[in-house]
Each structure stands twice: as C-alpha cells, then as structure tokens.
C-alpha cells in the first residue's frame, strides 16, 4: 500500500516519541521509506541513533549544521517527501506551526513545505483542551493540516483524558488514506467564487444593521474548494476569522459592495453563495451621525431591498461578462418545511443547487460547529448526516468535483 512512498517523520519532544520507533517499523514494513527530523527536545526522549537504525537513513536535527544545509537544505527535505508526519506533535510544536515560526529545523521544514502534513498530537489533557491549543489546532486544520488522534485514556502524567498519541497502526491508516487522497486536485483549472459572512448596511457613518453570521461555513467551503485545486476568490463581509491561506479574499461591508466584488471577480465556473446577505438596506443612510435630540421621536428608517447576489449570478447570460457560472450553489437556512422551501427557493433564485440547512432549535446546530444539510438539485434531494462544518465543506467540494467529472449530459441533469 505504501510502496515507494517517502515519509518525512518529525519527532518532537514528548513521552509518546517512543511510539514513533514502532511507527517507523510499520511504515517500512509497508514499503515506505522514512527519513527523520528530530527536535532538540525529541532527541531527549528517543535517541537519534534508534531513529537512524530503524529508518536506515540519516537523522536530521540541527538546522545550523553547515553540512546539513549544504547537502540537504530544509527545502530539499520536504521536496523529497510525499508526506510530512509530525508524531508526536507537542503543544509547543503545534503552536510554532500555527504561528509560522521557523526557529528550528522541524518548524522550518513545516513552514517551507507544500506537501500534505499529518499531525499526531500528544500532550497532557489540560494542554490539549487549553484554549491556545484549541485555537492552534483549528488554525492548522483550516490550513489543511490533517490530524490523527489524540486518543482518550490514561496518560504518563497520571491523568486521564484526551491527549494520548494515536497508536502507530492508527497513524499508518491515516497516512494511507491521506496519500490516497493527496494527488487528487480534481478542480485544478476551475475558478470558484464563494460569498461568506454577514453584510453591514449603514444607518449613518457609525451605525449599521447586520446579522450573526460567523462566516465559518463559507470560509470552510472556500478552503475545501482550494484544497481540491480550484482557484478561489472569497468575498466576505465582516467576520472575525482569518483569511484562509491559498486563495484571494476580498473584504466588503454592504450587500451592494458584495455584489460588485462578485462581478469584479470575473467569469467563474463555480459560485457558492454562503453569505448571510442583509435582505434590506436603509434607503438613504445619513451622511452624519444621527443626533439623539432630547424629547424627539426616534428616527424612522425607510428600508429598500438589497440586490440578491445569488439570483443575480444565476441570471447572468452564458455569453455575458462575467458569464453565468456553470454551477451556482445557494444556501437555505430554514426552521420548518426545510426541503419543500428549499426546492422552491432553488427555482425562485434560478441556481443549480441549494444546500438546505436545518436551523430548527431541535438540531442544536444554529451558530455551532455542526450542520445538518440536504443537497437539493434538479435530480432530487440528498440527505447528509449531521457533520462538522469543515466536513460539510469537504463533502460539498467533493460533490462539486464529482459534478464536473461527470459527462455534460449528466451535469445538465442535476
Ligand atoms: O432568500 P434567502 O436569504 O433565504 O436565500 C439564501 C441564499 O441566497 C443564500 O445562498 C444567500 O447567500 C443568498 N442571498 C444572496 N443575496 C441576497 C440574499 C440572499 O446572495 N440578497
């Protein structure tokens, strides 16, 4: 299964490093070659000599060794690998990866690589659940780093909980599935546009009307499409998420600006409208801050409808500039009659697919990390299980890739 695959194994400083020896043995049994980079702390838990003996290769550790840098620079180390595996991935190394540090060879290789990265975290349970680590792991996942484990159980520090490094056989299984997926860039050469987040509609220069959209789902979709090779433009309203790496992000405030940015992105193959666009805007926003006059009536706001971006993109002509995207996907958040309303919305908006999102309180998913969705196309309704938003995004991107891989007649039917 792993015949001829080249694994660069990065061993950081944790008690679980002893399991990395077993991992090397299992990988080599399956035909992979393993080259090791060990951090200074890692070398205190497992000797470079053991790593060398099991990998039957040199072990790299000192970034400033001139011989290493001339014979095998940090760039070359990752160039020569199909996959980088960080096992154990300590809280410290994950933090350095998340913040883009390059303060030792391990961190430098991880920053310089364009290869897939798999991390097998191992640390004390409180370090794993600490907000800093949680944020670092979220950041890394968004950037496409894959994770295996940690597992729940008794720990070397006499505590119990999540933090034990995944077992070598589990890491091997994760490596096998990652390498099976890694070369697939089925959306290479396709352009995609994704809208995400809320819009802000000005009342006056300091006040606005908006909504609670976090942008998590839209951002995750943009990243998932980029992972499959699409050239993605993400047009997003004000969110507190970082710009996803590897794609172009355009920041806007209002629905009018969002529409203008979408049209300015030019012709695309795929448009996914996941933004929560305000339905109305203030007809004439005040140019100066509206004063609170003692005793005066509160101001009355006259609202007018915003442009419907999804409907506008769907109605572009095949020869227009920009032209209609070959696949336009909208979202429908509903609390009741989800599928019936979404089928109706698909027709009304003129889009190809609707991702219908069940936000009824019973699902407990509104504003959370998970989503229960149905994919509605001309071909019918697909019911998806409740998934993390990242998984909804990956599944939607894979579904889009499958659509484009199908013959034109099948594409037209859905
Ligand atoms: O009409 P409704 O807001 O329920 O439709 C939701 C879908 O339409 C989402 O895909 C949303 O991004 C899109 N939409 C839009 N422009 C609007 C309103 C909604 O693109 N003005």
XYZ file of C-alpha atoms and ligand atoms in Angstrom:
435
model
C 0.000 0.000 0.000
C 2.801 2.457 0.821
C 5.288 1.070 -1.675
C 7.800 3.716 -2.698
C 6.139 6.458 -0.594
C 8.551 8.814 1.133
C 7.599 9.901 4.625
C 9.383 12.697 6.455
C 8.756 11.932 10.132
C 9.159 14.839 12.527
C 9.653 13.712 16.105
C 9.028 16.376 18.752
C 9.706 16.129 22.479
C 7.070 14.061 24.221
C 6.967 10.790 26.067
C 4.995 9.343 23.129
C 8.141 9.630 20.989
C 8.883 6.009 21.878
C 5.877 5.011 19.749
C 7.471 6.728 16.756
C 10.010 3.909 16.619
C 7.205 1.405 16.167
C 5.653 3.742 13.586
C 8.859 3.742 11.532
C 8.962 -0.068 11.643
C 5.362 -0.392 10.461
C 5.795 2.164 7.667
C 8.906 0.428 6.385
C 7.171 -2.961 6.523
C 4.609 -1.496 4.124
C 7.271 -0.388 1.666
C 7.595 3.287 2.619
C 10.922 4.982 3.179
C 11.163 7.084 6.320
C 13.508 9.972 6.954
C 13.510 11.546 10.418
C 13.833 15.091 11.688
C 14.069 15.248 15.463
C 13.707 18.363 17.601
C 16.161 19.061 20.383
C 13.551 18.010 22.963
C 12.596 14.978 20.859
C 16.186 13.764 20.999
C 15.883 13.609 24.799
C 13.060 11.096 24.556
C 14.310 8.955 21.708
C 17.897 8.763 20.580
C 18.776 9.805 17.039
C 20.711 6.544 16.893
C 17.499 4.499 17.338
C 15.716 6.585 14.701
C 18.660 6.136 12.371
C 18.853 2.382 12.931
C 15.144 1.856 12.255
C 14.894 4.251 9.313
C 18.265 3.196 7.882
C 18.823 6.823 6.950
C 20.495 9.878 8.424
C 18.607 11.726 11.107
C 18.337 15.498 10.772
C 18.268 17.739 13.774
C 20.494 20.750 13.648
C 19.356 23.453 11.266
C 22.626 25.276 11.574
C 24.869 22.375 10.749
C 26.602 23.537 7.619
C 26.798 20.060 6.175
C 23.067 19.560 6.575
C 22.335 22.899 4.942
C 24.670 22.343 2.023
C 23.986 18.673 1.412
C 20.317 18.645 2.320
C 18.675 22.011 2.955
C 15.367 22.216 4.761
C 13.631 22.854 1.439
C 15.127 19.700 -0.038
C 13.978 17.633 2.961
C 10.348 18.423 2.237
C 10.832 18.305 -1.546
C 11.992 14.723 -1.227
C 8.918 13.637 0.744
C 5.380 12.705 -0.283
C 4.029 13.446 3.180
C 5.212 15.056 6.404
C 4.133 13.308 9.598
C 4.543 15.046 12.952
C 4.483 12.352 15.651
C 4.408 13.200 18.424
C 3.068 16.684 17.715
C 3.559 18.502 21.002
C 1.598 21.569 22.123
C 4.756 23.573 21.597
C 5.380 22.427 18.025
C 1.698 22.884 17.099
C 1.889 26.440 18.472
C 5.028 27.125 16.472
C 3.419 25.673 13.331
C 0.256 27.749 13.828
C 2.221 30.965 14.244
C 4.557 30.257 11.323
C 7.751 30.089 13.372
C 10.945 28.780 11.862
C 13.097 28.543 14.961
C 14.421 25.019 14.492
C 14.736 22.558 11.647
C 11.364 20.852 12.354
C 9.416 24.142 12.346
C 11.348 25.420 9.322
C 10.631 22.319 7.268
C 6.945 22.544 8.239
C 6.814 26.206 7.198
C 8.660 25.636 3.934
C 6.686 22.615 2.750
C 3.954 22.420 0.148
C 3.377 18.728 0.883
C 0.477 17.355 2.917
C 1.075 17.336 6.660
C -0.361 14.889 9.195
C -0.065 15.659 12.903
C -0.481 13.125 15.716
C -0.832 15.276 18.840
C 0.390 14.020 22.194
C 0.252 16.036 25.366
C -1.267 16.374 28.793
C -5.071 16.581 28.728
C -5.156 20.147 30.051
C -2.648 21.271 27.453
C -4.802 19.654 24.733
C -8.001 21.334 25.962
C -6.352 24.712 26.630
C -7.872 27.483 24.523
C -4.477 28.252 22.990
C -4.036 24.692 21.713
C -7.666 24.512 20.567
C -7.171 27.695 18.530
C -3.850 26.477 17.133
C -5.387 23.168 16.035
C -8.352 24.976 14.428
C -5.941 27.267 12.561
C -3.863 24.350 11.339
C -6.936 22.376 10.255
C -8.150 25.370 8.280
C -4.794 25.468 6.563
C -5.222 21.847 5.541
C -3.126 20.071 8.178
C -4.652 16.643 8.850
C -4.890 15.266 12.384
C -4.998 11.766 13.800
C -5.908 11.433 17.477
C -5.244 12.187 20.199
C -6.912 9.284 21.947
C -8.597 9.212 25.294
C -7.061 7.241 28.109
C -4.568 7.058 30.940
C -1.562 9.277 30.495
C 2.037 9.107 31.601
C 1.392 12.069 33.918
C -1.169 10.011 35.917
C -4.089 11.870 34.415
C -6.905 10.681 32.231
C -8.497 12.176 29.114
C -7.729 13.086 25.522
C -4.050 13.648 24.856
C -2.532 10.206 24.230
C -0.890 9.974 20.850
C -2.774 7.788 18.348
C -1.399 4.269 18.132
C 1.128 3.558 15.356
C -1.396 1.419 13.452
C -3.894 4.312 13.539
C -1.260 6.732 12.267
C -0.384 4.290 9.461
C -4.084 4.086 8.497
C -4.322 7.908 8.446
C -1.182 8.091 6.305
C -2.594 5.531 3.885
C -5.849 7.406 3.440
C -4.083 10.774 3.130
C -1.694 9.526 0.490
C -4.585 8.014 -1.427
C -6.222 11.455 -1.456
C -3.164 13.638 -1.753
C -2.646 13.769 -5.509
C -6.308 14.428 -6.231
C -6.752 18.018 -7.420
C -9.919 17.402 -9.424
C -10.815 21.105 -9.528
C -7.438 22.238 -10.878
C -8.016 24.778 -13.677
C -11.500 25.718 -12.367
C -12.300 29.139 -10.931
C -14.605 29.425 -7.943
C -16.300 32.312 -6.172
C -17.558 31.947 -2.599
C -19.505 34.515 -0.574
C -19.314 34.277 3.195
C -20.247 36.084 6.399
C -22.799 38.808 7.049
C -23.185 42.183 5.368
C -23.419 45.516 7.152
C -25.932 48.077 5.988
C -25.154 51.596 7.129
C -27.703 53.693 9.026
C -25.263 56.547 9.388
C -21.450 56.677 9.482
C -21.305 54.935 12.879
C -24.364 52.655 12.980
C -25.368 49.688 10.888
C -27.784 46.754 10.540
C -26.241 43.296 10.353
C -26.693 39.697 11.492
C -24.914 36.994 13.468
C -23.389 35.036 10.561
C -19.931 33.805 11.598
C -18.700 33.003 8.080
C -17.433 29.608 9.312
C -19.307 27.579 6.708
C -18.488 29.848 3.763
C -14.825 30.105 4.699
C -14.607 26.329 5.118
C -16.137 25.850 1.645
C -13.661 28.280 0.083
C -10.763 26.370 1.694
C -12.170 22.984 0.679
C -12.512 24.081 -2.967
C -8.954 25.424 -2.902
C -7.703 22.123 -1.446
C -9.187 20.368 -4.483
C -7.200 22.666 -6.750
C -9.740 25.389 -7.619
C -8.590 28.996 -7.925
C -10.860 30.585 -5.332
C -11.998 34.153 -4.705
C -13.667 34.538 -1.330
C -15.838 37.637 -0.956
C -16.623 38.117 2.691
C -18.364 40.525 4.968
C -17.016 41.482 8.393
C -16.043 38.277 10.236
C -13.564 37.525 12.974
C -11.967 34.680 11.014
C -8.506 34.958 9.491
C -8.248 34.984 5.699
C -7.856 31.354 4.570
C -4.428 30.741 3.054
C -4.015 29.841 -0.595
C -6.872 31.880 -2.011
C -7.812 35.502 -2.756
C -10.009 37.145 -0.115
C -11.919 40.349 -0.833
C -13.380 42.154 2.181
C -16.581 44.137 1.798
C -19.190 45.639 4.119
C -22.519 46.030 2.330
C -24.568 43.832 0.007
C -24.018 46.321 -2.831
C -20.258 46.024 -2.316
C -20.526 42.225 -2.157
C -22.343 42.125 -5.487
C -19.810 44.487 -7.072
C -16.903 42.353 -5.789
C -18.539 39.166 -7.094
C -18.978 40.671 -10.557
C -15.446 42.100 -10.455
C -14.082 38.593 -9.826
C -14.873 37.877 -13.489
C -16.169 34.677 -15.012
C -16.007 31.642 -12.754
C -17.004 28.004 -13.127
C -18.418 27.644 -9.624
C -20.242 30.127 -7.389
C -21.206 29.195 -3.850
C -23.284 31.861 -2.102
C -22.972 31.088 1.585
C -23.138 34.693 2.802
C -25.984 35.881 5.001
C -26.730 38.950 2.925
C -28.978 41.509 4.594
C -32.327 41.476 2.834
C -32.806 45.223 3.189
C -30.696 48.301 3.398
C -31.516 51.769 4.678
C -32.892 53.770 1.746
C -30.872 56.888 2.481
C -28.165 56.398 5.091
C -27.419 59.676 6.893
C -24.107 61.224 5.938
C -23.542 62.476 9.506
C -24.232 60.694 12.802
C -27.945 60.955 13.606
C -28.212 63.010 16.799
C -30.298 61.958 19.751
C -32.460 65.023 20.338
C -33.920 65.323 23.854
C -37.636 64.731 23.692
C -37.635 63.995 19.945
C -39.165 60.875 18.427
C -36.687 58.132 17.493
C -35.789 58.170 13.808
C -37.829 56.068 11.399
C -35.736 54.070 8.956
C -37.059 53.506 5.481
C -35.694 50.270 4.091
C -35.330 49.155 0.489
C -34.439 45.653 -0.752
C -30.818 44.704 -1.330
C -29.743 43.104 -4.596
C -30.000 39.327 -4.478
C -26.478 38.198 -5.296
C -27.359 34.539 -5.754
C -30.222 35.371 -8.117
C -28.091 37.901 -9.996
C -25.244 35.434 -10.578
C -27.748 32.756 -11.598
C -29.360 35.037 -14.147
C -26.159 36.048 -15.960
C -26.141 35.023 -19.598
C -23.848 32.344 -20.951
C -22.213 34.985 -23.154
C -22.363 37.869 -20.673
C -19.326 39.371 -18.982
C -18.928 37.897 -16.487
C -20.761 34.852 -17.770
C -23.048 32.659 -15.699
C -21.056 30.199 -13.586
C -21.564 26.631 -14.804
C -22.649 25.674 -11.289
C -24.333 28.099 -8.892
C -24.943 26.874 -5.363
C -27.089 28.704 -2.836
C -27.904 28.106 0.804
C -31.270 27.994 2.513
C -31.475 28.108 6.286
C -34.927 27.076 7.384
C -36.608 26.114 10.618
C -39.613 24.345 9.085
C -40.639 22.661 5.827
C -36.940 22.684 5.054
C -36.846 20.630 1.891
C -40.075 21.994 0.368
C -38.960 25.583 0.973
C -35.503 24.870 -0.407
C -36.884 23.258 -3.573
C -38.990 26.352 -4.041
C -36.005 28.642 -3.365
C -33.895 26.816 -5.963
C -36.460 27.590 -8.626
C -37.052 31.160 -7.475
C -33.375 32.064 -7.406
C -32.511 30.218 -10.612
C -29.496 28.489 -9.047
C -28.473 24.879 -9.723
C -28.121 23.507 -6.220
C -29.346 24.527 -2.807
C -27.682 23.411 0.381
C -30.650 23.331 2.738
C -29.600 23.894 6.286
C -31.816 22.781 9.157
C -31.560 25.512 11.781
C -34.559 24.416 13.846
C -33.733 24.505 17.573
C -34.155 20.695 17.710
C -30.935 20.198 15.724
C -29.000 22.347 18.174
C -26.735 23.333 15.313
C -27.536 27.028 14.767
C -24.370 29.091 15.156
C -22.485 25.987 16.214
C -19.762 23.896 14.701
C -22.059 21.328 13.101
C -24.649 21.423 10.343
C -27.452 19.148 9.191
C -27.923 19.713 5.475
C -29.725 18.371 2.412
C -28.394 18.943 -1.073
C -31.142 19.868 -3.498
C -30.561 19.726 -7.235
C -32.725 19.135 -10.294
C -32.018 15.430 -9.793
C -33.560 15.307 -6.325
C -32.658 15.568 -2.652
C -29.609 14.091 -0.933
C -29.850 13.841 2.859
C -26.493 14.270 4.543
C -25.777 13.264 8.116
C -25.061 15.903 10.757
C -21.454 16.895 10.132
C -18.893 19.381 11.381
C -18.935 22.494 9.187
C -15.484 21.585 7.861
C -16.815 18.167 6.830
C -19.894 19.696 5.176
C -17.450 21.879 3.239
C -15.222 18.957 2.204
C -18.219 16.912 1.169
C -19.701 19.765 -0.845
C -16.357 20.408 -2.570
C -16.016 16.689 -3.374
C -19.594 16.675 -4.670
C -18.814 19.683 -6.884
C -15.690 17.922 -8.195
C -17.782 14.839 -8.978
C -20.279 17.016 -10.845
C -17.558 18.449 -13.074
C -16.067 14.997 -13.656
C -19.395 13.683 -14.975
C -20.248 13.820 -18.684
C -22.055 17.052 -19.763
C -25.397 15.258 -20.134
C -25.224 14.056 -16.517
C -24.123 17.535 -15.393
C -27.123 19.102 -17.086
C -29.452 16.689 -15.320
C -28.531 17.847 -11.825
O -33.546 34.494 0.261
P -32.657 33.832 1.262
O -31.842 34.856 2.066
O -33.318 32.854 2.156
O -31.640 32.991 0.380
C -30.453 32.472 0.877
C -29.471 32.300 -0.233
O -29.441 33.439 -1.080
C -28.047 32.171 0.275
O -27.337 31.391 -0.631
C -27.572 33.606 0.276
O -26.164 33.690 0.202
C -28.229 34.138 -0.976
N -28.558 35.562 -0.930
C -27.853 36.443 -1.738
N -28.186 37.766 -1.761
C -29.218 38.221 -1.010
C -29.941 37.335 -0.185
C -29.569 36.000 -0.171
O -26.905 36.034 -2.424
N -29.532 39.498 -1.039
